Coordinates of N, CA and C and ligand atoms in Angstrom, one line a residue:
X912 N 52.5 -122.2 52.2 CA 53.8 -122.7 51.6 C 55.0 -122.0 52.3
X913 N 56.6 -122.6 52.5 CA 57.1 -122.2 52.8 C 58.5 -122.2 51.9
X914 N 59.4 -121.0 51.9 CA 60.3 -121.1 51.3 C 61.7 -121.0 51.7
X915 N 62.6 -122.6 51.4 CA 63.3 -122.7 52.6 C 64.4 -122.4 52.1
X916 N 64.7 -121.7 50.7 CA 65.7 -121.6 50.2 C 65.9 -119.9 50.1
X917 N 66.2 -118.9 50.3 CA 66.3 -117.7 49.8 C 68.0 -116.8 50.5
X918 N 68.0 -115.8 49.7 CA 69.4 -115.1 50.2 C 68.6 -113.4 50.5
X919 N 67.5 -113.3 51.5 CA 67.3 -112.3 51.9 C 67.6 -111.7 52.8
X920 N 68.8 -111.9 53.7 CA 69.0 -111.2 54.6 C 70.0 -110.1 54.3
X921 N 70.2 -109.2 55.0 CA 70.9 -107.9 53.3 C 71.8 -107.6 54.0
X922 N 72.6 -107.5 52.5 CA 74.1 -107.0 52.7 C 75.4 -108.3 53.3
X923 N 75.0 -109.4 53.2 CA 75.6 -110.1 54.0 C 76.3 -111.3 52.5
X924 N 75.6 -112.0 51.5 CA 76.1 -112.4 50.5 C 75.7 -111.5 49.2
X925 N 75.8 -112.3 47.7 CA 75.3 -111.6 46.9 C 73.6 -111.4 46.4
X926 N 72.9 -111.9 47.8 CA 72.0 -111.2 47.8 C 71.3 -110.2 48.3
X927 N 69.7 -110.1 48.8 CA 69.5 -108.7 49.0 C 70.9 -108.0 49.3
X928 N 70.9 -106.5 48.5 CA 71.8 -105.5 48.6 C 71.5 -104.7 50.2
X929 N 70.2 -104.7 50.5 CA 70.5 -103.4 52.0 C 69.3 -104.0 52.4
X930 N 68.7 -103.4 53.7 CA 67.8 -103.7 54.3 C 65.9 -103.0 53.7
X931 N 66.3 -102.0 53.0 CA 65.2 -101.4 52.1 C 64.5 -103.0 50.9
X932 N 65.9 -103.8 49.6 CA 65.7 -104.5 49.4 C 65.0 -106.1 49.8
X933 N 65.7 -105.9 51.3 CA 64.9 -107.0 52.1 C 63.5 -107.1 52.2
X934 N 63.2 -105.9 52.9 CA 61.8 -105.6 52.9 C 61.0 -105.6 52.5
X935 N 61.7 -105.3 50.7 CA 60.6 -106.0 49.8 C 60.4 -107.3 49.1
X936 N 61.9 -108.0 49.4 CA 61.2 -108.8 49.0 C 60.6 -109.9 50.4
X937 N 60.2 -109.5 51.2 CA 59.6 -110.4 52.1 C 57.9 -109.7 52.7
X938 N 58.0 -108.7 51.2 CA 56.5 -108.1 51.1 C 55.8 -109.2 50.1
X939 N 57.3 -109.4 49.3 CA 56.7 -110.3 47.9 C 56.3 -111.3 48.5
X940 N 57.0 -112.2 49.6 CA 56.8 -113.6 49.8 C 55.7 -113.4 50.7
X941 N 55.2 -112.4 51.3 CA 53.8 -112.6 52.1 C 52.7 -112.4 51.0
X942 N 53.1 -111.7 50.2 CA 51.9 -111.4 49.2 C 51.5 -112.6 48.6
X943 N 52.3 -113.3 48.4 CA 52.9 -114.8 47.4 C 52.1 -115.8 48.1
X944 N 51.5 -115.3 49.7 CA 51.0 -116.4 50.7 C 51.9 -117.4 51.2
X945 N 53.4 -117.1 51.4 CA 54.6 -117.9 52.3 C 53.7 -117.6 53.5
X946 N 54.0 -118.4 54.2 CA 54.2 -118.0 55.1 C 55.1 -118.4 56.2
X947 N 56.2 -119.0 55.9 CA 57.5 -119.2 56.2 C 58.9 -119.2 55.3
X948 N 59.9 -118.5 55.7 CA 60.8 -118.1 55.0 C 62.1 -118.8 55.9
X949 N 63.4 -119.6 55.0 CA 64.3 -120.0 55.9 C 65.4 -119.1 55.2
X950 N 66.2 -118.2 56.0 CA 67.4 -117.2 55.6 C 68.3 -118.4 55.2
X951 N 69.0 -118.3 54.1 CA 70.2 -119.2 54.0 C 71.3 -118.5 53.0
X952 N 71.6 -117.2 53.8 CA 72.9 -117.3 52.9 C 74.0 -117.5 52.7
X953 N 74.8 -117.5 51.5 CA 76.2 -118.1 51.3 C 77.2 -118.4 52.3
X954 N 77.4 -119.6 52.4 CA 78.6 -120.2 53.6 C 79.7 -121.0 52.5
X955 N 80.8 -120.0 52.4 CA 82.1 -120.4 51.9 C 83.2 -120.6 52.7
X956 N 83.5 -122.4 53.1 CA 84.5 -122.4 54.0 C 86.2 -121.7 53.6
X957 N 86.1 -121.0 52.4 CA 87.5 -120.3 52.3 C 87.1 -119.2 52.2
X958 N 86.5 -118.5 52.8 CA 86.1 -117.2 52.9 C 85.9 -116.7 54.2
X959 N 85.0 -117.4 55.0 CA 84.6 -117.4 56.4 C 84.8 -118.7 57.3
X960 N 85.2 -118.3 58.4 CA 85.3 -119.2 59.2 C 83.5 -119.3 59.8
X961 N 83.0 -120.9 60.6 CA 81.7 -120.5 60.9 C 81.2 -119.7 62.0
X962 N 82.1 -119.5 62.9 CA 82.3 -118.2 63.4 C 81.6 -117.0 63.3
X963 N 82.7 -116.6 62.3 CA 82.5 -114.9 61.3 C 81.2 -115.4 60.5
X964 N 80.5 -115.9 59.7 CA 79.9 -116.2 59.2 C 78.5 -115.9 60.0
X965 N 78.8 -116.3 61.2 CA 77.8 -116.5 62.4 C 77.2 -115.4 62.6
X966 N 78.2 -114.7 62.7 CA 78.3 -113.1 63.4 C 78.2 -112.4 62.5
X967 N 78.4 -112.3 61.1 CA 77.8 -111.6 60.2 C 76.0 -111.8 59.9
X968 N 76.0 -113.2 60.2 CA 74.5 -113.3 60.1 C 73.7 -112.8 61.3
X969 N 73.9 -112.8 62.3 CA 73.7 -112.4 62.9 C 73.4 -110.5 63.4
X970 N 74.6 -110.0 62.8 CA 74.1 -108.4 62.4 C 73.1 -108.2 61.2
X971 N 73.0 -109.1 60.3 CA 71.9 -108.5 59.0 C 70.9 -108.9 59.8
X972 N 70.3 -110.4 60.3 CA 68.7 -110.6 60.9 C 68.7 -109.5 61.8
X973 N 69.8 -108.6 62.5 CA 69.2 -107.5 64.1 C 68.9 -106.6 62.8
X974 N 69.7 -106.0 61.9 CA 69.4 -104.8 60.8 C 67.7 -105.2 60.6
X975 N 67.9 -106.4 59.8 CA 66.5 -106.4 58.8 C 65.4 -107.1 60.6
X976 N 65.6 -107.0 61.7 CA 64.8 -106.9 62.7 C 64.1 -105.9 63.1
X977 N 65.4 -104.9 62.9 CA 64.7 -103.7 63.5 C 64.0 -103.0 62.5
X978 N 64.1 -103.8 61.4 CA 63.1 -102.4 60.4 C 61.8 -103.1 60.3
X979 N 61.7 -104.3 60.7 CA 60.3 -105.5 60.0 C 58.9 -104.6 60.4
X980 N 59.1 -103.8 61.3 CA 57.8 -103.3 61.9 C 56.9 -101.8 60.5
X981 N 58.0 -102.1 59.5 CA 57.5 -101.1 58.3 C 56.7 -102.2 56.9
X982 N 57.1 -103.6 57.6 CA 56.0 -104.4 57.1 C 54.3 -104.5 57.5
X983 N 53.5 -104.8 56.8 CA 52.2 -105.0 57.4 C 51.8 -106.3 58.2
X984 N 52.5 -107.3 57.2 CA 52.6 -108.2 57.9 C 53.8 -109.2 57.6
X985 N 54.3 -110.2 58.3 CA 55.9 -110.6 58.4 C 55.8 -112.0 58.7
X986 N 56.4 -112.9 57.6 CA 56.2 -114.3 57.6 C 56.8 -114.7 59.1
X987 N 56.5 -116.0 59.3 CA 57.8 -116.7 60.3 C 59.3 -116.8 59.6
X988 N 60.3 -116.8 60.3 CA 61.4 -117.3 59.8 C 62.6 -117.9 60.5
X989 N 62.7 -118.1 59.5 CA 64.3 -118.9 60.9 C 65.7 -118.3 60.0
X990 N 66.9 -118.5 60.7 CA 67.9 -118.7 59.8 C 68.9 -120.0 60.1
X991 N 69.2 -120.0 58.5 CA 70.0 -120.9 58.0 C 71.2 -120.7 57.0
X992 N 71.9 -121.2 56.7 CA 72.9 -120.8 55.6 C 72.9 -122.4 54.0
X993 N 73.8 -121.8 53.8 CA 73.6 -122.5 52.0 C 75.4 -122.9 52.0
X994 N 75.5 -124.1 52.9 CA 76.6 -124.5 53.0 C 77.4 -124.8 51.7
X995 N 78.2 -124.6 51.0 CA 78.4 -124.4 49.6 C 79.9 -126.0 49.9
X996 N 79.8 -127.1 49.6 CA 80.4 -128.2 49.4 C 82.0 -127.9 49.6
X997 N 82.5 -128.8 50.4 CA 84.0 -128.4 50.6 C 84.6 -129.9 50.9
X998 N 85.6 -130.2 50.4 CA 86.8 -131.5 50.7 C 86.6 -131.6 52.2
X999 N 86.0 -132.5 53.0 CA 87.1 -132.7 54.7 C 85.5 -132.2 55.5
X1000 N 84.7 -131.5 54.7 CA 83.3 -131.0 55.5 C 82.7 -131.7 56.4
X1001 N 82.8 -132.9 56.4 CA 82.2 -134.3 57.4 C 83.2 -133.8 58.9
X1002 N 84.5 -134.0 58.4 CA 85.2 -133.9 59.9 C 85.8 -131.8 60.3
X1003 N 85.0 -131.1 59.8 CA 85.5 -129.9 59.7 C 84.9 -129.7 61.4
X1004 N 85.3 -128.3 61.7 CA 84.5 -127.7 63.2 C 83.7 -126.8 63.1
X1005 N 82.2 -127.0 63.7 CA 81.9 -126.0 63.6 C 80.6 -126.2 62.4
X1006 N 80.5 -127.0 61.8 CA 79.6 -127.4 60.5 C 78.1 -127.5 61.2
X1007 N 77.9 -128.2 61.9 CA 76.4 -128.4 62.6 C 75.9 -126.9 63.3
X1008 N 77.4 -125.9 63.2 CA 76.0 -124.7 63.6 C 75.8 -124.0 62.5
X1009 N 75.8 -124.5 61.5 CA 75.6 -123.9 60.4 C 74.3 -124.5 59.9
X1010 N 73.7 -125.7 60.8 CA 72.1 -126.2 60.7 C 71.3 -124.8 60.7
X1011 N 69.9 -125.0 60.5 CA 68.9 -124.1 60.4 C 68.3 -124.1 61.6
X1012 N 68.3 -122.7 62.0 CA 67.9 -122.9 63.8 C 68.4 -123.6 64.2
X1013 N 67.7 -124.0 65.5 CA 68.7 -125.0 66.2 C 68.6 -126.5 66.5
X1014 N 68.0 -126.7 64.9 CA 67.4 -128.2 64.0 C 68.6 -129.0 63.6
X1015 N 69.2 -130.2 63.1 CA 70.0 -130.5 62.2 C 69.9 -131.0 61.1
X1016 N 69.2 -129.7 60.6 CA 68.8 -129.9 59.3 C 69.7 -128.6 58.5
X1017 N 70.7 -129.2 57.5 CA 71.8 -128.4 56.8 C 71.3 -128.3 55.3
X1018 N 71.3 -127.1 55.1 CA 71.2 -127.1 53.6 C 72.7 -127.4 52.5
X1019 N 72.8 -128.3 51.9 CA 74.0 -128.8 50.7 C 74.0 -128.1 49.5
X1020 N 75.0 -127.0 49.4 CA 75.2 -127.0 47.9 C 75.8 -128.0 47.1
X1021 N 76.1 -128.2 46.4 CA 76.6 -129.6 46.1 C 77.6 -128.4 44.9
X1022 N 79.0 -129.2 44.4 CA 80.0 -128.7 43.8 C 79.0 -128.4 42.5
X1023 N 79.7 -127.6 41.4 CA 78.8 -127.8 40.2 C 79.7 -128.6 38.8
X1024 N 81.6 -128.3 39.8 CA 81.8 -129.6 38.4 C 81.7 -130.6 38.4
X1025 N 82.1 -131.3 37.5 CA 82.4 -132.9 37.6 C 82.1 -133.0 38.7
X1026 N 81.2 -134.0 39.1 CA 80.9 -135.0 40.4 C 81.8 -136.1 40.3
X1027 N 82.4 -136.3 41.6 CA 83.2 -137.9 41.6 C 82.9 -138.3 42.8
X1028 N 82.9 -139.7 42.4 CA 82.4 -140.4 43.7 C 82.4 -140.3 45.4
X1029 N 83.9 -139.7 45.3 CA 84.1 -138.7 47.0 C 83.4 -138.4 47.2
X1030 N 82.6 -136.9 46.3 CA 81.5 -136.1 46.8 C 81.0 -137.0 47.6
X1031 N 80.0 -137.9 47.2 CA 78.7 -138.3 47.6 C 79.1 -139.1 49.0
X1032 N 80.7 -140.0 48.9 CA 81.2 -140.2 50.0 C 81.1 -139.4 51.0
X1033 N 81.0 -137.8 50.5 CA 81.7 -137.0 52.2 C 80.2 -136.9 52.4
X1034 N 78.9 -136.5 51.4 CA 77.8 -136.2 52.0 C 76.8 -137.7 53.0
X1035 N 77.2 -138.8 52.2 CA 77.0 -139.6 53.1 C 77.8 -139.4 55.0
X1036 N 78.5 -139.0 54.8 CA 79.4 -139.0 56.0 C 78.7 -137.8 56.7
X1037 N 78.6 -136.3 56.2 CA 77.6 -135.7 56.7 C 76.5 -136.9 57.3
X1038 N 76.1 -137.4 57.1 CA 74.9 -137.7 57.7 C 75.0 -139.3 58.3
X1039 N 76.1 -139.8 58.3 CA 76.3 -141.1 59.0 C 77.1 -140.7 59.8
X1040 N 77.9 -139.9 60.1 CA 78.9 -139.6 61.1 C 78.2 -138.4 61.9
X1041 N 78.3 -137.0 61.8 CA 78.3 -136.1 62.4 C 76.2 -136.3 63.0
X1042 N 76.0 -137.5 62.3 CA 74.3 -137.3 62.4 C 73.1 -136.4 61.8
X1043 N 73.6 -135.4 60.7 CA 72.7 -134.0 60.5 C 72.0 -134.4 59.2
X1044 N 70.6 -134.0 59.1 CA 69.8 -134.0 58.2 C 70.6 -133.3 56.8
X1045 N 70.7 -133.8 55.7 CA 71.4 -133.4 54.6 C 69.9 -132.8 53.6
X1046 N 70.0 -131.8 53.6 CA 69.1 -131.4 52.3 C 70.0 -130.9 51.2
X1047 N 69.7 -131.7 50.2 CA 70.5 -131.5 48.9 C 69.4 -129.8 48.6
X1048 N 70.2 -129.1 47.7 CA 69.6 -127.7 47.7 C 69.9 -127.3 45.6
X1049 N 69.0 -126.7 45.2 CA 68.6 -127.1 44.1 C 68.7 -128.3 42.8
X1050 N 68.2 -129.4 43.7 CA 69.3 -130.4 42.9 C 68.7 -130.5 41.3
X1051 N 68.0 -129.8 40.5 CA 67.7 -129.6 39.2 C 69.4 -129.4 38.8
X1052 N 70.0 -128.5 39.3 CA 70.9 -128.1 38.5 C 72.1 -129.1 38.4
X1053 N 71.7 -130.5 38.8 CA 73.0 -131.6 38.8 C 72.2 -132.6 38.1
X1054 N 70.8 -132.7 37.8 CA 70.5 -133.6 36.7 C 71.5 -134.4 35.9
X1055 N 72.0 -133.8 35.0 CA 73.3 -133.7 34.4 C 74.2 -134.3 34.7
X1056 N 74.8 -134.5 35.8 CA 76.0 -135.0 36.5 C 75.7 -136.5 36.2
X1057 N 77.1 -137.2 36.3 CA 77.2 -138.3 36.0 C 75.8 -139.3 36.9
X1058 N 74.8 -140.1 36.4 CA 73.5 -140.5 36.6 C 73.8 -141.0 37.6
X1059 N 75.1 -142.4 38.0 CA 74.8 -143.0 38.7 C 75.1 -142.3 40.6
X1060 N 75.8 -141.3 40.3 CA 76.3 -140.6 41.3 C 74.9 -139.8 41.9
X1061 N 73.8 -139.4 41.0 CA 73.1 -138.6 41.4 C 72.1 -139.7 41.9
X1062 N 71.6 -140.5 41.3 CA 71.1 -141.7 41.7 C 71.3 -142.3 43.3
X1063 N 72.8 -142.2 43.8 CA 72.7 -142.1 45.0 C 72.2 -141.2 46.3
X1064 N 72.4 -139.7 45.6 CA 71.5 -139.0 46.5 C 69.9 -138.8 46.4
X1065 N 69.5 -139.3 44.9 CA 67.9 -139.4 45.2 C 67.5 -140.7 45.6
X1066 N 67.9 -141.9 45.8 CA 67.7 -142.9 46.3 C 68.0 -143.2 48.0
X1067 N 68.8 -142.0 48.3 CA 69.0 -142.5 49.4 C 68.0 -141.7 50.3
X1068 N 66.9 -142.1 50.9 CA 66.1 -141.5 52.0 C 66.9 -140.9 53.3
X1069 N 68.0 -140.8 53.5 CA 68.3 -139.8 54.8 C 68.3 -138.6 53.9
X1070 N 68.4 -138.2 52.3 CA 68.5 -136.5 52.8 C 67.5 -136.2 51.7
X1071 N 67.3 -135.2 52.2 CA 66.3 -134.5 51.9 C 66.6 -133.8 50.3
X1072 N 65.3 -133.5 49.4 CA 65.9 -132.8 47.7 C 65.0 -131.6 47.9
X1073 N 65.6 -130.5 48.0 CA 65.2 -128.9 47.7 C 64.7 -128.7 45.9
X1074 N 64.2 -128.7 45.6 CA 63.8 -128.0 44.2 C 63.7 -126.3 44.0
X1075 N 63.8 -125.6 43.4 CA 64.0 -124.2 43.2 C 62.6 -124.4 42.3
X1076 N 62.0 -123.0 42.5 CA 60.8 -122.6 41.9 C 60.8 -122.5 40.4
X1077 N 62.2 -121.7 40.1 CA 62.2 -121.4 39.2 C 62.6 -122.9 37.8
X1078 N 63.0 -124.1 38.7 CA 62.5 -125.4 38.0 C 61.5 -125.6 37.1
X1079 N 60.2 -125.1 37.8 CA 59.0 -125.5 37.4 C 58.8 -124.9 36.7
X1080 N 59.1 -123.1 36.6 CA 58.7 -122.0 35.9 C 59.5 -122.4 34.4
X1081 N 60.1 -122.9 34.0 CA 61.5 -122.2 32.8 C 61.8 -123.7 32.7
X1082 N 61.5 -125.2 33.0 CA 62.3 -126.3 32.9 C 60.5 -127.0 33.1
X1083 N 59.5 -127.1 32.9 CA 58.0 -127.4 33.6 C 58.1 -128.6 33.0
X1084 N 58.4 -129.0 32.4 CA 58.5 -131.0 32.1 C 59.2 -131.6 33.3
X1085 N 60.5 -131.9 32.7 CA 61.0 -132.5 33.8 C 61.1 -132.3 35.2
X1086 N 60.5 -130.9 35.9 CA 60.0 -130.7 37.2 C 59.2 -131.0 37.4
X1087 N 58.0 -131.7 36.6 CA 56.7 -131.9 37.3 C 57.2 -133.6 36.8
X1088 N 58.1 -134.3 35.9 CA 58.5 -135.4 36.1 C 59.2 -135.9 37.5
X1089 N 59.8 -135.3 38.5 CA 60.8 -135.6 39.2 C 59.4 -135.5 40.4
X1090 N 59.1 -134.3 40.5 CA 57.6 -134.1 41.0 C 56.8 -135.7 41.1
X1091 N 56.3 -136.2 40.3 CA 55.3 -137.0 40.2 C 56.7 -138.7 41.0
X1092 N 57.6 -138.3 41.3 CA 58.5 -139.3 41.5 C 58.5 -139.6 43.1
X1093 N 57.9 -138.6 43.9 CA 57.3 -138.0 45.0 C 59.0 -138.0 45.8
X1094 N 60.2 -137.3 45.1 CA 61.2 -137.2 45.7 C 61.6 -135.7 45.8
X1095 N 60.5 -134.8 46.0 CA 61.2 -133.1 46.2 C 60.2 -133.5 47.5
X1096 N 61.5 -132.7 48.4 CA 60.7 -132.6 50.0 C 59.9 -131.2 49.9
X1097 N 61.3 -130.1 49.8 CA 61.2 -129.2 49.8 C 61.4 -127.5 49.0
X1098 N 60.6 -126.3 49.2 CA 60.9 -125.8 47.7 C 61.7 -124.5 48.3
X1099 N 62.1 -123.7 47.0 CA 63.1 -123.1 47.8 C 62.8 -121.5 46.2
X1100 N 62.7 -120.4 46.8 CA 62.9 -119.5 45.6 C 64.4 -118.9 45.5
X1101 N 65.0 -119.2 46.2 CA 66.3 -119.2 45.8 C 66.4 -117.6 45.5
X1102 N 65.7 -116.9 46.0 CA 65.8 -115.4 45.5 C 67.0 -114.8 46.2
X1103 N 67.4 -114.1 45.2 CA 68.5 -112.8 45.4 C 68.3 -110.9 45.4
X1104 N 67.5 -111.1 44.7 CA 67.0 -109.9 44.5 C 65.2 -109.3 44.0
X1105 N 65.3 -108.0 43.2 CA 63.9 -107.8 43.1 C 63.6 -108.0 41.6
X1106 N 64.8 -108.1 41.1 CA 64.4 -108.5 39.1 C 64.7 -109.8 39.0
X1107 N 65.4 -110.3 38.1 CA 65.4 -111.8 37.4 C 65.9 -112.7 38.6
X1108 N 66.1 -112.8 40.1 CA 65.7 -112.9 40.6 C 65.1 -113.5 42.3
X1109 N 63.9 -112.6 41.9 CA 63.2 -112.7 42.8 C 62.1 -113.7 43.2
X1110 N 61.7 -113.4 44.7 CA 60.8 -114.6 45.0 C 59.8 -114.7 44.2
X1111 N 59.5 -116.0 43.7 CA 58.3 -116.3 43.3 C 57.7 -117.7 43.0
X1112 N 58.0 -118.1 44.3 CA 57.4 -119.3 44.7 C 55.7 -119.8 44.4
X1113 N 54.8 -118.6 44.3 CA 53.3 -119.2 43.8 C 53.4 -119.3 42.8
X1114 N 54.3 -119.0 41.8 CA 53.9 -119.3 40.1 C 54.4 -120.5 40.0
X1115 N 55.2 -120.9 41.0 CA 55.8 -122.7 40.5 C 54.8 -123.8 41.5
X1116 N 54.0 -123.1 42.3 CA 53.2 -123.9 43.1 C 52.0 -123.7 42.4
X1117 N 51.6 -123.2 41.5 CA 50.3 -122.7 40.2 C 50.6 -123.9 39.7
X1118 N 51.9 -123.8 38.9 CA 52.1 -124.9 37.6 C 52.5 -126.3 38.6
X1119 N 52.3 -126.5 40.2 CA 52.7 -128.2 40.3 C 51.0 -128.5 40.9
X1120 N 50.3 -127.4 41.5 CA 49.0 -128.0 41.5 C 48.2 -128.4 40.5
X1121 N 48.2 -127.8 39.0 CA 47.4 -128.3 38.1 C 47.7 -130.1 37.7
X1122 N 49.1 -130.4 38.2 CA 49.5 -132.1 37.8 C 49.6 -132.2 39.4
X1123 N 49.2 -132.0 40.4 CA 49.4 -133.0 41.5 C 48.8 -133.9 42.1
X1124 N 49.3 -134.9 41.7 CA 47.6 -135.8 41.9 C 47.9 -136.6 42.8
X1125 N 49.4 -136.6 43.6 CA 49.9 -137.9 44.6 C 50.1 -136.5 45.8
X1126 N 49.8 -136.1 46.0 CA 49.8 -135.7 46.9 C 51.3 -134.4 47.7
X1127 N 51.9 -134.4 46.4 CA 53.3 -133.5 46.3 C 53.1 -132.2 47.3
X1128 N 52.9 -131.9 47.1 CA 52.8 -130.7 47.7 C 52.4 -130.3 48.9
X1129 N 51.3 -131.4 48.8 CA 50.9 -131.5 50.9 C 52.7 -132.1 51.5
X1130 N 52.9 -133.1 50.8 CA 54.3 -133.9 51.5 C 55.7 -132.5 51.5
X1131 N 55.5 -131.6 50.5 CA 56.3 -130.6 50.9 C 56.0 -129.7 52.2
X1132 N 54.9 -129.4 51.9 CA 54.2 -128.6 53.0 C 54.2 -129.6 54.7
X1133 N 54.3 -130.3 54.7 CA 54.4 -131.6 55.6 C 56.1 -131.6 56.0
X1134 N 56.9 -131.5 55.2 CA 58.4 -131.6 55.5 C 58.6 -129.8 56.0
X1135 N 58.3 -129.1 55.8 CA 58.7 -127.9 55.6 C 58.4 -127.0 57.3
X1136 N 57.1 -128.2 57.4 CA 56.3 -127.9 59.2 C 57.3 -128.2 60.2
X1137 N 58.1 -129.9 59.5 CA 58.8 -130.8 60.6 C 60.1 -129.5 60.6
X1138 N 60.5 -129.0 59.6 CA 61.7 -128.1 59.8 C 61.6 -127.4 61.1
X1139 N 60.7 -126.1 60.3 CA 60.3 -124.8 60.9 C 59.9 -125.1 62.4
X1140 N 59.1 -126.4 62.5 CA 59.1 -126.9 64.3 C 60.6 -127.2 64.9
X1141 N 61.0 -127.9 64.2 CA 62.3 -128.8 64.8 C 63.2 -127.4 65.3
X1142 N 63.3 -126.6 64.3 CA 64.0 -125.3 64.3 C 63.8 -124.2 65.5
X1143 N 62.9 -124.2 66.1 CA 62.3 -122.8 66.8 C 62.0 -123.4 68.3
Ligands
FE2_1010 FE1 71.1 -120.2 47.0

């Protein structure tokens, strides 16, 4: 399994705190049997240009490089960021190197208030204009939002739906409903840290194998290969 959502690279957003915390938790995710991890942390266009953003990510993966050799053993990984929704993001500069490796495949936060129809305008546009794979990125947490709006991003086959682990764990109905709809590509532990939380991607892949009877999980593990190749 692979987990394409996490904020482990340290010191860089509000997750992992230093490169000690990193460590562990990418002990957790081998122990857990990942064996592919995608870095994606926080990308706020009023905070960082993609630039600086670049170049900050790029000093935490050399920090947490040079220590990996105090692992026993060390997933694959790539990095990526958790592009966090902005007005103008279709025609902004600089967005496509914020894909995952050197794939165009973008992870979407999507706003958390009110949805209005723009939204879904600009992310269509991500992906009809600039050309880049849209992965929507925990989309559990917009259930909620006005139906017919969400409706368009699970209906629409160019982008991709991230599910968070912690879905399955704390929400197990309607995750293994959405599940059985065969519309989660990909899964994501969304981890921050080593307590409330941390990776733990096998306890939500426990609770989707006991109901998987279409085949979910191979088709995640199947999208997650096309990344991690496309990427490297
Ligand atoms: Fe995240």
């Amino acid at each position: 399994m692979f987990d394409c959502h996490c904020h482990i690279l340290p010191g860089i957003d509000d997750g992992s705190k230093n490169v000690q915390m990193s460590l562990k938790m990418l002990d957790m995710e081998v122990r857990q049997g990942v064996e592919g991890v995608i870095f994606t942390p926080h990308f706020y266009a009023d905070m960082n240009s993609p630039e600086t953003f670049l170049r900050r990510r790029e000093r935490a993966l050399q920090e947490l490089e040079a220590n990996l050799s105090l692992l026993p053993r060390v997933p694959k990984y790539i990095s990526g960021s958790e592009v966090h929704y902005f007005r103008g993001m279709s025609r902004a500069e600089g967005i496509e190197s914020l894909c995952i490796g050197n794939s165009n495949y973008i992870l979407l936060e999507m706003p958390f208030r009110d949805w209005q129809p723009q939204f879904i305008d600009e992310v269509e546009e991500i992906s009809d204009v600039l050309g880049l794979r849209v992965i929507i990125a925990h989309i559990e947490r917009y259930l909620d939002q006005d139906r017919r709006l969400v409706n368009r991003i699970l209906e629409n086959p160019d982008f991709l739906i991230q599910c968070n682990a912690e879905f399955f764990i704390e929400r197990t109905k309607p995750a293994l409903n959405l599940m059985k709809t065969g519309r989660i590509d990909l899964l994501g532990s969304d981890s921050h840290n080593l307590e409330h939380r941390r990776p733990n991607l096998a306890d939500a892949v426990q609770i989707m194998q006991k109901k998987d009877k279409k085949g979910a999980l191979d088709h995640i593990y199947r999208v997650s290969r096309q990344i991690f190749a496309a990427a490297t």
